[in-house]
Coordinates of C-alpha atoms in Angstrom, one line a residue:
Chain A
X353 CA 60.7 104.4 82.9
X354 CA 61.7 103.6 79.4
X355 CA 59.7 105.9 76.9
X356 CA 59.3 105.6 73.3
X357 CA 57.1 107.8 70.9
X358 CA 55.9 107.3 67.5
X359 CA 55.1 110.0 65.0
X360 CA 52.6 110.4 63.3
X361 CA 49.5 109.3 66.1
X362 CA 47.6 109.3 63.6
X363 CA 47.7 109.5 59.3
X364 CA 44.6 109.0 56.6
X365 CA 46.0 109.3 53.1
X366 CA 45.1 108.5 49.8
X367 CA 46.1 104.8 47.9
X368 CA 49.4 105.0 46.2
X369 CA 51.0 107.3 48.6
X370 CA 53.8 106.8 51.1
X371 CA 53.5 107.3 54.2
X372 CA 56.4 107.2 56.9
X373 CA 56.2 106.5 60.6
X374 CA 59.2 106.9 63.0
X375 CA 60.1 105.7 66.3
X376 CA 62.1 107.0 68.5
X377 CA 63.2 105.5 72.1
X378 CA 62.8 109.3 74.1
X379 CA 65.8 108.2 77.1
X380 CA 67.5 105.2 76.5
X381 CA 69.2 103.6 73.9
X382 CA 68.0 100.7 71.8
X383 CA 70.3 99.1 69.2
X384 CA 67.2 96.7 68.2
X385 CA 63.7 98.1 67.2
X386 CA 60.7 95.9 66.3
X387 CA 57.6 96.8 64.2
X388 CA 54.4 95.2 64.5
X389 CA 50.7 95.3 62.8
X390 CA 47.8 94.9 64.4
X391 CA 44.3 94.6 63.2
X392 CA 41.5 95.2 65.1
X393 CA 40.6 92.9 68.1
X394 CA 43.6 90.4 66.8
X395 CA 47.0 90.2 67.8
X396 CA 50.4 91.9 67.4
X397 CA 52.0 90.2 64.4
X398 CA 56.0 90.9 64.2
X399 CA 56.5 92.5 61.1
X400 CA 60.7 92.9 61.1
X401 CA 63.3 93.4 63.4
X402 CA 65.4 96.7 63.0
X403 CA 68.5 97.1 64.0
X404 CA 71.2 99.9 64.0
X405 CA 73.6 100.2 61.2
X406 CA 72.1 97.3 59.4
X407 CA 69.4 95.4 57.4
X408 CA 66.3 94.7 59.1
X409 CA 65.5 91.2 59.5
X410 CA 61.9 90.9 57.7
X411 CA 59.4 88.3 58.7
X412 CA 57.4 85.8 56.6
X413 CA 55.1 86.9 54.1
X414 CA 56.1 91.0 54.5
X415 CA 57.1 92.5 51.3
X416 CA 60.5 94.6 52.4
X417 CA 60.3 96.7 49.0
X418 CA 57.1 97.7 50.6
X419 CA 57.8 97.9 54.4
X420 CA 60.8 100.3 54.4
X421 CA 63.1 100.0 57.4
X422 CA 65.6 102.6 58.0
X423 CA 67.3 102.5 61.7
X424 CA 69.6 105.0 61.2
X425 CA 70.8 105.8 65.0
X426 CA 70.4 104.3 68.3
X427 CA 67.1 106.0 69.2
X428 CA 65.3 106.6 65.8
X429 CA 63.4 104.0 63.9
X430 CA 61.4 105.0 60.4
X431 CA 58.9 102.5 58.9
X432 CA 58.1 103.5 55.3
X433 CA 54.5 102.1 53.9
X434 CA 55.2 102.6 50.1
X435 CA 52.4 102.9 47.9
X436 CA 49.8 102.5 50.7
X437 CA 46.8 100.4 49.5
X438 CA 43.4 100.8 51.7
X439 CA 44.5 97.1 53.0
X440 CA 47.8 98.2 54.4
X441 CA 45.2 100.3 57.0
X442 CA 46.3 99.1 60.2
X443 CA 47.8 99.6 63.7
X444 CA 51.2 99.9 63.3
X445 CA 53.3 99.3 67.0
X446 CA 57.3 100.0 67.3
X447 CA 58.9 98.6 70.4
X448 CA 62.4 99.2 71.5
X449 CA 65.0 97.2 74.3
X450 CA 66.4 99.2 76.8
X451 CA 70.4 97.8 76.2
X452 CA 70.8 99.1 80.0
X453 CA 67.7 97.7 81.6
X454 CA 68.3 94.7 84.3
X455 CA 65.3 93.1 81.8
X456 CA 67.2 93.5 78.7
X457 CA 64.6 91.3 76.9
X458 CA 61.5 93.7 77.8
X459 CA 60.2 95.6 75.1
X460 CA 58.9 99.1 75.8
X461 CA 56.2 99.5 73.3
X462 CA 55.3 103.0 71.3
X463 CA 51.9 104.8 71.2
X464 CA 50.9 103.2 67.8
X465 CA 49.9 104.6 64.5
X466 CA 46.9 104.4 62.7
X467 CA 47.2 104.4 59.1
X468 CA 43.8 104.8 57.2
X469 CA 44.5 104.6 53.6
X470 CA 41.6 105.9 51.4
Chain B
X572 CA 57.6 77.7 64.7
X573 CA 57.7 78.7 67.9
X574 CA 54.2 79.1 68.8
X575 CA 52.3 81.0 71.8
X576 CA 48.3 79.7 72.5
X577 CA 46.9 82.0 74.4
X578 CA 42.8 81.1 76.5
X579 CA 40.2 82.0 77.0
X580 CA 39.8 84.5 73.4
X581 CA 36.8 86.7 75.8
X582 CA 36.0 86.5 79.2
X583 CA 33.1 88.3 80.9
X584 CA 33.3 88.6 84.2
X585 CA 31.1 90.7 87.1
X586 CA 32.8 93.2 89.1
X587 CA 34.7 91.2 92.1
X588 CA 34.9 88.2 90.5
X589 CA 38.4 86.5 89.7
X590 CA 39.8 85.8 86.1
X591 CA 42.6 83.5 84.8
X592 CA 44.3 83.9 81.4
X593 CA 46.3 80.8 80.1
X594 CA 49.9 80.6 77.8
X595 CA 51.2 77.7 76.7
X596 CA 54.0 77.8 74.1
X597 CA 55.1 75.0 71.8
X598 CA 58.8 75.6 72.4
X599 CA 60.6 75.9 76.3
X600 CA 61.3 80.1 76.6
X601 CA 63.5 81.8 77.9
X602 CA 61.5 83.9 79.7
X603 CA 57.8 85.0 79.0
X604 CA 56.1 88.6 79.3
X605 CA 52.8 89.9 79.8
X606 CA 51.3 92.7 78.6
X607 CA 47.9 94.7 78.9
X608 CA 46.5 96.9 76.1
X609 CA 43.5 98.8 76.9
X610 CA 41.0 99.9 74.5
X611 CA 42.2 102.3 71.7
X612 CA 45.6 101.9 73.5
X613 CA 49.4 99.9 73.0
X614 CA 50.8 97.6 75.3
X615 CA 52.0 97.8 78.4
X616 CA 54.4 95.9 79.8
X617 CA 53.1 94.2 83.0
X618 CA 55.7 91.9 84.2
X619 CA 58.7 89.5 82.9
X620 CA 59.2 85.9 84.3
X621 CA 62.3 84.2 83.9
X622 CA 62.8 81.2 86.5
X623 CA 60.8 77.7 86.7
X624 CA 58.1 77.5 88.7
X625 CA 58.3 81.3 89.4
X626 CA 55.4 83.3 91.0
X627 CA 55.1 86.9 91.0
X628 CA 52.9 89.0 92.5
X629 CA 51.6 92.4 91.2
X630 CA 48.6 94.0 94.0
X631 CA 45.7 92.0 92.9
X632 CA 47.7 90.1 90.2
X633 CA 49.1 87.1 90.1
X634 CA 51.9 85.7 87.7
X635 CA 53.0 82.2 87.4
X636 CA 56.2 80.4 85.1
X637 CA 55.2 76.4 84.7
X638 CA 58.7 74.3 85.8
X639 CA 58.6 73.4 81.9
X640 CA 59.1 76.8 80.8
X641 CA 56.7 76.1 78.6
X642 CA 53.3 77.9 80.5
X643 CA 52.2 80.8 82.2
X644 CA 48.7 82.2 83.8
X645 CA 48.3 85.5 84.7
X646 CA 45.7 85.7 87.7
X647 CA 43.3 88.7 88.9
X648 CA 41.6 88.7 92.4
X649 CA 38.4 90.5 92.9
X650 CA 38.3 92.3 89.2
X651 CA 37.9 95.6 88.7
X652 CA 36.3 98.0 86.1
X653 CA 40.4 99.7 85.8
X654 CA 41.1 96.1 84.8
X655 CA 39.2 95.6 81.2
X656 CA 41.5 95.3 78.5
X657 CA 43.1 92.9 76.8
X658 CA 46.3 90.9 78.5
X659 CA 48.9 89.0 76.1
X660 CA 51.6 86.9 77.0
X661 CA 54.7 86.8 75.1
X662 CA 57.0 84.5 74.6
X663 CA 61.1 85.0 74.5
X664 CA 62.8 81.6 73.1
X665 CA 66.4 84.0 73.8
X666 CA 67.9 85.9 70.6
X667 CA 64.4 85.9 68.7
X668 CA 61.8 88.4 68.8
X669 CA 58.8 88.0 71.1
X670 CA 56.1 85.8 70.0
X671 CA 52.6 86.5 70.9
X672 CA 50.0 85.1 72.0
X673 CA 46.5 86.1 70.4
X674 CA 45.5 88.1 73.9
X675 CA 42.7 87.2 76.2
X676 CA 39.8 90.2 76.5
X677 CA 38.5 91.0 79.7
X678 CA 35.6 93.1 80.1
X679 CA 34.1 93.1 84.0
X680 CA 30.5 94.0 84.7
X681 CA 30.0 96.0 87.4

């Protein structure tokens, strides 16, 4: 099946650091990318919608000077957290579509990265 | 807009028992997902419904698509420990991301 990894697993860093996380979709191609948050024992909220060659589409209420999208080729996705504060700790979940998949809507979801910023 | 209600928030059940986790969304979908996340884990993609009125069967699970395309329930028979997690649906209005629901936890007694 469709496989997408995320890198760093895991990241603790101090406040006012940056911190980037990429995504890449490991055997299929994905021309859209989608970020999400998730704090404990609540929901996956969307943060922005990446897509290749071009701006990502940000959601309500997220700063895009803060959340750095870069979706730079088919199967990599980087998320930069800019000046990490200890609020921006979090889950943070990419998902990919498989262009080729019969399901073109299904999203294959990454491992996750937690971000604990001191 | 679009908005996806997800019930029960918990359920507790004892091993064997059945459970039933409701979606209702405020707009007619496309098509609607579910997904399970186990504990420390990301989700999973579980199954993808697309027609009115489908039903869909996964083992012990099963999946059902109201004729409004506006509601889903996901279904387990007989519940296992392997089942514990939390299952969200997702809604798919076409051309917009997913929106999801706020997940129903399942832990099962055994």
């Amino acid at each position: 099946g469709a496989v997408v990894s995320q890198h760093p697993s895991w990241v603790i860093c101090k406040s006012g650091t940056s911190v980037k996380i990429e995504c890449r979709s490991l055997d299929f191609q994905a021309t859209t990318m989608f970020w999400y948050r998730q704090f404990p024992k609540q929901s996956l909220m969307l943060m922005a919608t990446s897509n290749e060659g071009s701006k990502a589409t940000y959601e309500q209420g997220v700063e895009k000077d803060k959340f750095l999208i870069n979706h730079a080729s088919l199967t990599l996705s980087t998320l930069t957290v800019t000046s990490a504060h200890p609020e921006d700790s979090s889950f943070y979940i990419c998902s990919a579509r498989d262009l080729k998949a019969a399901l073109q809507e299904t999203q294959y979801f990454g491992p996750g990265t937690r971000l604990l910023v001191l | 807009g679009q908005q996806v209600m997800q019930i029960p928030q918990y359920q507790h059940v004892q091993e064997g028992e059945d459970f039933t986790t409701y979606c209702n969304s405020s707009t007619t979908l496309s098509n609607i997902q579910w997904y399970k996340q186990r504990p420390g884990g990301h989700p999973v993609f579980l199954i993808q419904l697309v027609k009115s009125g489908e039903v869909k069967k996964q083992k012990r699970l099963t999946f059902q698509f109201g004729e409004a395309k506006k509601n889903s329930s996901l279904h387990i028979t007989a519940t296992q420990t392997t089942d514990v997690g939390t299952y969200f649906c997702a809604g798919d209005s076409g051309n917009t991301p997913l929106v999801f629901g706020k997940g129903t936890r399942l832990s099962v007694i055994a």
